[in-house]
């Protein structure tokens, strides 16, 4: 059975460690639980009664108990969790701290607690967490001072302190919650199960989250894919930088995956990533009002030209359009606004506009079929009755999303309150209002649109190569094993590993000139550093001199290297790209794509995805690099075979998934020919896990 | 004499159009003026007395009057301004609207008004403005409902409505003003003179501005250079995008310069550009507390690990460092914090920290010599007495800048108020606190550090070329005039314009092989489009076939083009860059630099500066492109002669300044050789203004 019922809709809750002593967590939790619609049982052997409720000496004594909230010293927790199991508790919310986060002893206690829980099938939220709340049924098993409003936002957080901030903010913003879940140490229940519960919960329309590190990145993607198809999910992921990640590990001991993997993963499974707490709040406010918002063409209404300009700028910068108003809308505006007003988007009602004028103009904009949403801006000018304007905006009955923005301070406070109370997302600055619309617009953009294809490949050959290498205790594979790519259907330039000049000459004439020579040595991993590649060899005599030159160079630059031979390879021409595999601790295999040479080395113009990827995602990878025009044929450039590259990315993805020993792989370069002519891998390097 | 005294420190003010009728602007202004320390004279023939002051029938009747505030119908303004002149008024603040912004009739009135003003030497602020205030002397010649606090922030705004928002915000933030100036239509006094006045005013420590378009871009840069050497200037420039600019022109009729020019100009003269209203406010709040702030190493103090991580991330993203705490600071922290706290930056005082613990830890951080500023974060947890913490933070006596951040809503409001009242810049989100520090860090980064050099050049030759072209009604110059660059000391690849194959052969052997052939025709402006360039010609026989091939191609691709000849040019090798001149309506000549080929065409990796530039600015241009590593020799790339390119940029700058007819010029490509070997212009194209 899913976690949903016991975690968010328990019938009965025991508060273990309840106490009448004010200022104690056990007091705060029980006080908060007095609003619960179900049964509440304080548990504490010291008291007969707490806060007017009968108090039980042990959880074993309570009549029935689906959830237990545990607020007792850490050392007593394992035993109490065992009792919970015996008492039939389904979920224990362990608020107590003093576990893994506090060192070795705590880690032991956490393990003992888990063992007891698993024995009886008790699920643990926490430990070291703020608790859980579902304001719709009065469940508030937390110790926060802020009582959450009921609503449709589900929130989960890996930091209890941050959750306090979120709840306090939401209280002020009149934002209601369907669920508030503090994950704490995630000893048992993690973000994935909570996400799944929030997906099942029909009363949750939007999910907001604060995450420091995913416990199971692949699982997160799987769950999130299902959730985001039903309701928007916005996550703030901390630890974007090295400094931040360092702070993360000293804080909770969780392993922060590399940011590039999170960035890719969130995009692929439709999680909208907030890059700051403000963004989480701003986007959260918008989505809580309009969970199904779709917007591209924005109408802007203002009583201050300057604010209108700032909003117009922001629209363009965030990928939105200023709506083109229809003639009938403009007619309508001309009827309700003074002649000096601006009737084109942004519509300027002028500084002396009263509430009625605002409302009439706003209605006209909302009625325009070419307008998806309206941003309604107000500066508190001498003649402006801000509160009346706020009430008027809130009262406009419209199916169009309206976002308000009152720009000021002391004179706009009350108006903001009025609008928020009436459920209109309200921002202090025009740019943030528009930014939030812009971010929501991209909500579904990064999605995996199709399932990865399973190509028919020659997996056996690859297994043989890998296993032989591992038997020989080799952890790298070089260009001499480029056939590994062929086995997965990734075309390579024809090549032959040769031992002497005669073999090389034979190979070259079989392949056909021009050819390239590449030194092959287990001790030379970067061939260009020892000048171990010679290109553009156009006939046998050139081959002979190139061959001896190559040997001389290697002797000079890498005198101790064991040379296994020289690879003779067909010389191919086209645009160079790089494809790669790497491995991330949280998300497993990542795929990389970029343009070759300076684009990847110097400009770092590369993109990553979590593997596997389907065709549409592979094509998106290619389109996402800045230098994409160099492949797509715009501005006088040639069109290269992007489809062929996308197929190679998918095949590489399958290679990565089916051969876990490959921890790194570079196809650098892969040469892409003109559209329709395919692409071929020219050089190759892989690292295996021994 | 400067404008400072009469605009900001008038002895006496007449309020022309004062009225006892509430809700009228003439009533609002006079009410606001009652706080004025000098003499106030209501002027209105209808009344004997207004708001308890003797009222005069005309400005000619008042005893003395340095400033007049004009709030009467537009049609009466020219005459009244004339009277002001006769009465000895120095500055007329024309609040009345109905001038240029309202059409042709208004424009006429504005011109009449100006004529009257100029006749008597009266300076005009506005018309169509909010007025002017200097709270230090109780001067509030505006009609806002918000009474500004006195302080050290000078603010100027091209939008009165936006200024209302700024004043209302500042009131709430307890931010005080030295001056508030609404520019209105800028018929006479513009931003440059106001900036100059604020520079002279010793009581102004920081300047904030909102601008839609500069009236005199070059003048702005000149004045701003002087101001920013004394005090920080932060400007929000609206109309960044096409959509925004369109809204600007329909709003005030001011010409919005292209954004790239503003971006360059602000950087060069040290104006810190805010990219949103929120940024203007956030940076303004920080600078008003610490006008001379210099910060690189940041200490972070928090009661919530998550907030600490977000701040740490933000530090790295905004170019700041997390300070490395000294051993003695860590010792000190260990004495005052519980053992489970984190003693390293970010310092985590834990969720149950009281005000005293906060204050002790904050003092320890402030005492560390390796800490430039401290960001103090608080989440309102169950045990947190937010107000007490706020008071404790404010009470820490330290010379180090402290920035606070209370993250929440209803429970943090009061704490924010306490901190702001005590002058501590306080933000609702950690990222904004750190962002503001990061922006201020870059305050002096883009400055012109040295004066442009005046090179000895052969200006006469260039004048001759230009004048001859203009006589011939030619508006473009091509590669055949590349000598124009030589005249200004910009090296070019040796080349000879030839009329036939014999001349070409002679030229090539004089220049030395390899050479390049380029077709020269007034009708072919993009030679590559007609394949009009052949490179890599290595001897006479190749030249002969290339020459006829070139002619055949031109005949095929541009059969109607008049061919003037073929340029034989030395073939040079190196890294290709592009240098250019363009012209901006507001700022005049702009200089452009980028890497050649796809970098400029596809990746748009170019930078602009307003000319003229000195050596350090020219070098900055080169360093500012993303692809700079391709020139600087990092990551295995060669080092190219960046100094030579910087000199060419300076010489091009002088060419642009001394030859105003050149509205566009491209050196594309200029080939840069290895460090020390210089660079040469290879192709060239210029457009002249006829």
PDB file of N, CA and C in Angstrom, chain B residues 465-514:
ATOM      1  N   UNK B 465      40.944  60.525 -48.948  1.00  0.00           N
ATOM      2  CA  UNK B 465      40.184  59.356 -49.405  1.00  0.00           C
ATOM      3  C   UNK B 465      38.683  59.584 -49.190  1.00  0.00           C
ATOM      4  N   UNK B 466      38.356  60.038 -47.986  1.00  0.00           N
ATOM      5  CA  UNK B 466      36.937  60.214 -47.664  1.00  0.00           C
ATOM      6  C   UNK B 466      36.302  61.292 -48.536  1.00  0.00           C
ATOM      7  N   UNK B 467      37.005  62.395 -48.668  1.00  0.00           N
ATOM      8  CA  UNK B 467      36.415  63.492 -49.425  1.00  0.00           C
ATOM      9  C   UNK B 467      36.261  63.143 -50.903  1.00  0.00           C
ATOM     10  N   UNK B 468      37.261  62.423 -51.425  1.00  0.00           N
ATOM     11  CA  UNK B 468      37.142  62.010 -52.819  1.00  0.00           C
ATOM     12  C   UNK B 468      35.948  61.071 -53.017  1.00  0.00           C
ATOM     13  N   UNK B 469      35.807  60.144 -52.075  1.00  0.00           N
ATOM     14  CA  UNK B 469      34.678  59.211 -52.166  1.00  0.00           C
ATOM     15  C   UNK B 469      33.357  59.972 -52.118  1.00  0.00           C
ATOM     16  N   UNK B 470      33.278  60.932 -51.234  1.00  0.00           N
ATOM     17  CA  UNK B 470      32.025  61.670 -51.097  1.00  0.00           C
ATOM     18  C   UNK B 470      31.745  62.504 -52.342  1.00  0.00           C
ATOM     19  N   UNK B 471      32.818  63.042 -52.925  1.00  0.00           N
ATOM     20  CA  UNK B 471      32.633  63.790 -54.180  1.00  0.00           C
ATOM     21  C   UNK B 471      32.060  62.883 -55.260  1.00  0.00           C
ATOM     22  N   UNK B 472      32.537  61.643 -55.258  1.00  0.00           N
ATOM     23  CA  UNK B 472      32.060  60.685 -56.262  1.00  0.00           C
ATOM     24  C   UNK B 472      30.728  60.063 -55.854  1.00  0.00           C
ATOM     25  N   UNK B 473      30.156  60.559 -54.766  1.00  0.00           N
ATOM     26  CA  UNK B 473      28.891  60.044 -54.229  1.00  0.00           C
ATOM     27  C   UNK B 473      28.984  58.563 -53.893  1.00  0.00           C
ATOM     28  N   UNK B 474      30.174  58.142 -53.459  1.00  0.00           N
ATOM     29  CA  UNK B 474      30.347  56.751 -53.021  1.00  0.00           C
ATOM     30  C   UNK B 474      30.139  56.703 -51.512  1.00  0.00           C
ATOM     31  N   UNK B 475      29.340  55.758 -51.058  1.00  0.00           N
ATOM     32  CA  UNK B 475      29.163  55.700 -49.606  1.00  0.00           C
ATOM     33  C   UNK B 475      29.848  54.485 -48.986  1.00  0.00           C
ATOM     34  N   UNK B 476      30.483  53.660 -49.841  1.00  0.00           N
ATOM     35  CA  UNK B 476      31.227  52.561 -49.231  1.00  0.00           C
ATOM     36  C   UNK B 476      32.661  52.536 -49.746  1.00  0.00           C
ATOM     37  N   UNK B 477      33.551  52.109 -48.879  1.00  0.00           N
ATOM     38  CA  UNK B 477      34.945  51.901 -49.262  1.00  0.00           C
ATOM     39  C   UNK B 477      35.247  50.422 -49.066  1.00  0.00           C
ATOM     40  N   UNK B 478      36.004  49.856 -49.993  1.00  0.00           N
ATOM     41  CA  UNK B 478      36.311  48.430 -49.887  1.00  0.00           C
ATOM     42  C   UNK B 478      37.789  48.211 -49.656  1.00  0.00           C
ATOM     43  N   UNK B 479      38.187  46.961 -49.871  1.00  0.00           N
ATOM     44  CA  UNK B 479      39.549  46.556 -49.539  1.00  0.00           C
ATOM     45  C   UNK B 479      40.594  47.362 -50.327  1.00  0.00           C
ATOM     46  N   UNK B 480      40.204  47.902 -51.484  1.00  0.00           N
ATOM     47  CA  UNK B 480      41.144  48.693 -52.282  1.00  0.00           C
ATOM     48  C   UNK B 480      41.568  49.966 -51.550  1.00  0.00           C
ATOM     49  N   UNK B 481      40.830  50.333 -50.508  1.00  0.00           N
ATOM     50  CA  UNK B 481      41.192  51.504 -49.709  1.00  0.00           C
ATOM     51  C   UNK B 481      41.737  51.129 -48.345  1.00  0.00           C
ATOM     52  N   UNK B 482      42.253  49.919 -48.256  1.00  0.00           N
ATOM     53  CA  UNK B 482      42.752  49.450 -46.961  1.00  0.00           C
ATOM     54  C   UNK B 482      43.916  50.318 -46.471  1.00  0.00           C
ATOM     55  N   UNK B 483      44.532  51.066 -47.399  1.00  0.00           N
ATOM     56  CA  UNK B 483      45.621  51.985 -47.027  1.00  0.00           C
ATOM     57  C   UNK B 483      45.160  53.019 -45.996  1.00  0.00           C
ATOM     58  N   UNK B 484      43.846  53.251 -45.990  1.00  0.00           N
ATOM     59  CA  UNK B 484      43.265  54.160 -45.007  1.00  0.00           C
ATOM     60  C   UNK B 484      43.659  53.740 -43.590  1.00  0.00           C
ATOM     61  N   UNK B 485      43.707  52.446 -43.366  1.00  0.00           N
ATOM     62  CA  UNK B 485      44.101  51.958 -42.046  1.00  0.00           C
ATOM     63  C   UNK B 485      45.580  52.254 -41.785  1.00  0.00           C
ATOM     64  N   UNK B 486      46.394  52.005 -42.811  1.00  0.00           N
ATOM     65  CA  UNK B 486      47.829  52.264 -42.666  1.00  0.00           C
ATOM     66  C   UNK B 486      48.089  53.703 -42.236  1.00  0.00           C
ATOM     67  N   UNK B 487      47.292  54.606 -42.769  1.00  0.00           N
ATOM     68  CA  UNK B 487      47.480  56.018 -42.426  1.00  0.00           C
ATOM     69  C   UNK B 487      47.302  56.262 -40.937  1.00  0.00           C
ATOM     70  N   UNK B 488      46.525  55.426 -40.303  1.00  0.00           N
ATOM     71  CA  UNK B 488      46.350  55.546 -38.860  1.00  0.00           C
ATOM     72  C   UNK B 488      47.194  54.529 -38.097  1.00  0.00           C
ATOM     73  N   UNK B 489      48.180  53.971 -38.787  1.00  0.00           N
ATOM     74  CA  UNK B 489      49.116  53.099 -38.086  1.00  0.00           C
ATOM     75  C   UNK B 489      48.606  51.698 -37.816  1.00  0.00           C
ATOM     76  N   UNK B 490      47.505  51.339 -38.486  1.00  0.00           N
ATOM     77  CA  UNK B 490      47.019  49.965 -38.334  1.00  0.00           C
ATOM     78  C   UNK B 490      47.615  49.144 -39.453  1.00  0.00           C
ATOM     79  N   UNK B 491      48.464  48.164 -39.114  1.00  0.00           N
ATOM     80  CA  UNK B 491      49.174  47.434 -40.178  1.00  0.00           C
ATOM     81  C   UNK B 491      48.212  46.655 -41.054  1.00  0.00           C
ATOM     82  N   UNK B 492      48.520  46.620 -42.338  1.00  0.00           N
ATOM     83  CA  UNK B 492      47.697  45.844 -43.266  1.00  0.00           C
ATOM     84  C   UNK B 492      48.613  44.903 -44.030  1.00  0.00           C
ATOM     85  N   UNK B 493      48.032  43.840 -44.540  1.00  0.00           N
ATOM     86  CA  UNK B 493      48.813  42.922 -45.355  1.00  0.00           C
ATOM     87  C   UNK B 493      49.156  43.636 -46.654  1.00  0.00           C
ATOM     88  N   UNK B 494      50.431  43.579 -47.086  1.00  0.00           N
ATOM     89  CA  UNK B 494      50.808  44.260 -48.326  1.00  0.00           C
ATOM     90  C   UNK B 494      49.908  43.820 -49.469  1.00  0.00           C
ATOM     91  N   UNK B 495      49.456  44.808 -50.241  1.00  0.00           N
ATOM     92  CA  UNK B 495      48.543  44.461 -51.330  1.00  0.00           C
ATOM     93  C   UNK B 495      48.660  45.476 -52.456  1.00  0.00           C
ATOM     94  N   UNK B 496      48.330  45.051 -53.637  1.00  0.00           N
ATOM     95  CA  UNK B 496      48.378  45.923 -54.808  1.00  0.00           C
ATOM     96  C   UNK B 496      47.101  45.684 -55.621  1.00  0.00           C
ATOM     97  N   UNK B 497      46.476  46.775 -56.017  1.00  0.00           N
ATOM     98  CA  UNK B 497      45.300  46.642 -56.892  1.00  0.00           C
ATOM     99  C   UNK B 497      45.801  46.511 -58.326  1.00  0.00           C
ATOM    100  N   UNK B 498      45.424  45.436 -58.982  1.00  0.00           N
ATOM    101  CA  UNK B 498      45.951  45.190 -60.334  1.00  0.00           C
ATOM    102  C   UNK B 498      44.804  45.157 -61.340  1.00  0.00           C
ATOM    103  N   UNK B 499      45.150  45.509 -62.590  1.00  0.00           N
ATOM    104  CA  UNK B 499      44.118  45.608 -63.631  1.00  0.00           C
ATOM    105  C   UNK B 499      44.121  44.394 -64.550  1.00  0.00           C
ATOM    106  N   UNK B 500      45.273  43.716 -64.646  1.00  0.00           N
ATOM    107  CA  UNK B 500      45.309  42.542 -65.510  1.00  0.00           C
ATOM    108  C   UNK B 500      46.276  41.512 -64.937  1.00  0.00           C
ATOM    109  N   UNK B 501      46.368  40.398 -65.620  1.00  0.00           N
ATOM    110  CA  UNK B 501      47.153  39.291 -65.085  1.00  0.00           C
ATOM    111  C   UNK B 501      48.637  39.654 -64.992  1.00  0.00           C
ATOM    112  N   UNK B 502      49.133  40.467 -65.929  1.00  0.00           N
ATOM    113  CA  UNK B 502      50.551  40.819 -65.874  1.00  0.00           C
ATOM    114  C   UNK B 502      50.854  41.653 -64.644  1.00  0.00           C
ATOM    115  N   UNK B 503      49.984  42.644 -64.423  1.00  0.00           N
ATOM    116  CA  UNK B 503      50.165  43.448 -63.199  1.00  0.00           C
ATOM    117  C   UNK B 503      50.094  42.555 -61.968  1.00  0.00           C
ATOM    118  N   UNK B 504      49.171  41.615 -61.997  1.00  0.00           N
ATOM    119  CA  UNK B 504      48.992  40.733 -60.840  1.00  0.00           C
ATOM    120  C   UNK B 504      50.243  39.904 -60.603  1.00  0.00           C
ATOM    121  N   UNK B 505      50.835  39.386 -61.694  1.00  0.00           N
ATOM    122  CA  UNK B 505      52.050  38.573 -61.547  1.00  0.00           C
ATOM    123  C   UNK B 505      53.189  39.415 -60.979  1.00  0.00           C
ATOM    124  N   UNK B 506      53.315  40.644 -61.501  1.00  0.00           N
ATOM    125  CA  UNK B 506      54.381  41.513 -60.990  1.00  0.00           C
ATOM    126  C   UNK B 506      54.161  41.811 -59.507  1.00  0.00           C
ATOM    127  N   UNK B 507      52.895  42.105 -59.172  1.00  0.00           N
ATOM    128  CA  UNK B 507      52.576  42.437 -57.783  1.00  0.00           C
ATOM    129  C   UNK B 507      52.899  41.263 -56.870  1.00  0.00           C
ATOM    130  N   UNK B 508      52.521  40.069 -57.312  1.00  0.00           N
ATOM    131  CA  UNK B 508      52.724  38.901 -56.461  1.00  0.00           C
ATOM    132  C   UNK B 508      54.202  38.647 -56.229  1.00  0.00           C
ATOM    133  N   UNK B 509      55.007  38.824 -57.285  1.00  0.00           N
ATOM    134  CA  UNK B 509      56.424  38.524 -57.055  1.00  0.00           C
ATOM    135  C   UNK B 509      57.061  39.625 -56.216  1.00  0.00           C
ATOM    136  N   UNK B 510      56.537  40.837 -56.290  1.00  0.00           N
ATOM    137  CA  UNK B 510      57.050  41.902 -55.405  1.00  0.00           C
ATOM    138  C   UNK B 510      56.650  41.621 -53.959  1.00  0.00           C
ATOM    139  N   UNK B 511      55.405  41.203 -53.758  1.00  0.00           N
ATOM    140  CA  UNK B 511      54.902  40.935 -52.401  1.00  0.00           C
ATOM    141  C   UNK B 511      55.516  39.664 -51.846  1.00  0.00           C
ATOM    142  N   UNK B 512      55.655  38.676 -52.711  1.00  0.00           N
ATOM    143  CA  UNK B 512      56.181  37.377 -52.292  1.00  0.00           C
ATOM    144  C   UNK B 512      55.044  36.396 -52.065  1.00  0.00           C
ATOM    145  N   UNK B 513      55.207  35.180 -52.610  1.00  0.00           N
ATOM    146  CA  UNK B 513      54.184  34.158 -52.438  1.00  0.00           C
ATOM    147  C   UNK B 513      54.247  33.590 -51.038  1.00  0.00           C
ATOM    148  N   UNK B 514      53.188  32.994 -50.487  1.00  0.00           N
ATOM    149  CA  UNK B 514      51.848  32.841 -51.071  1.00  0.00           C
ATOM    150  C   UNK B 514      51.042  34.140 -51.013  1.00  0.00           C
TER     151      UNK B 514
END
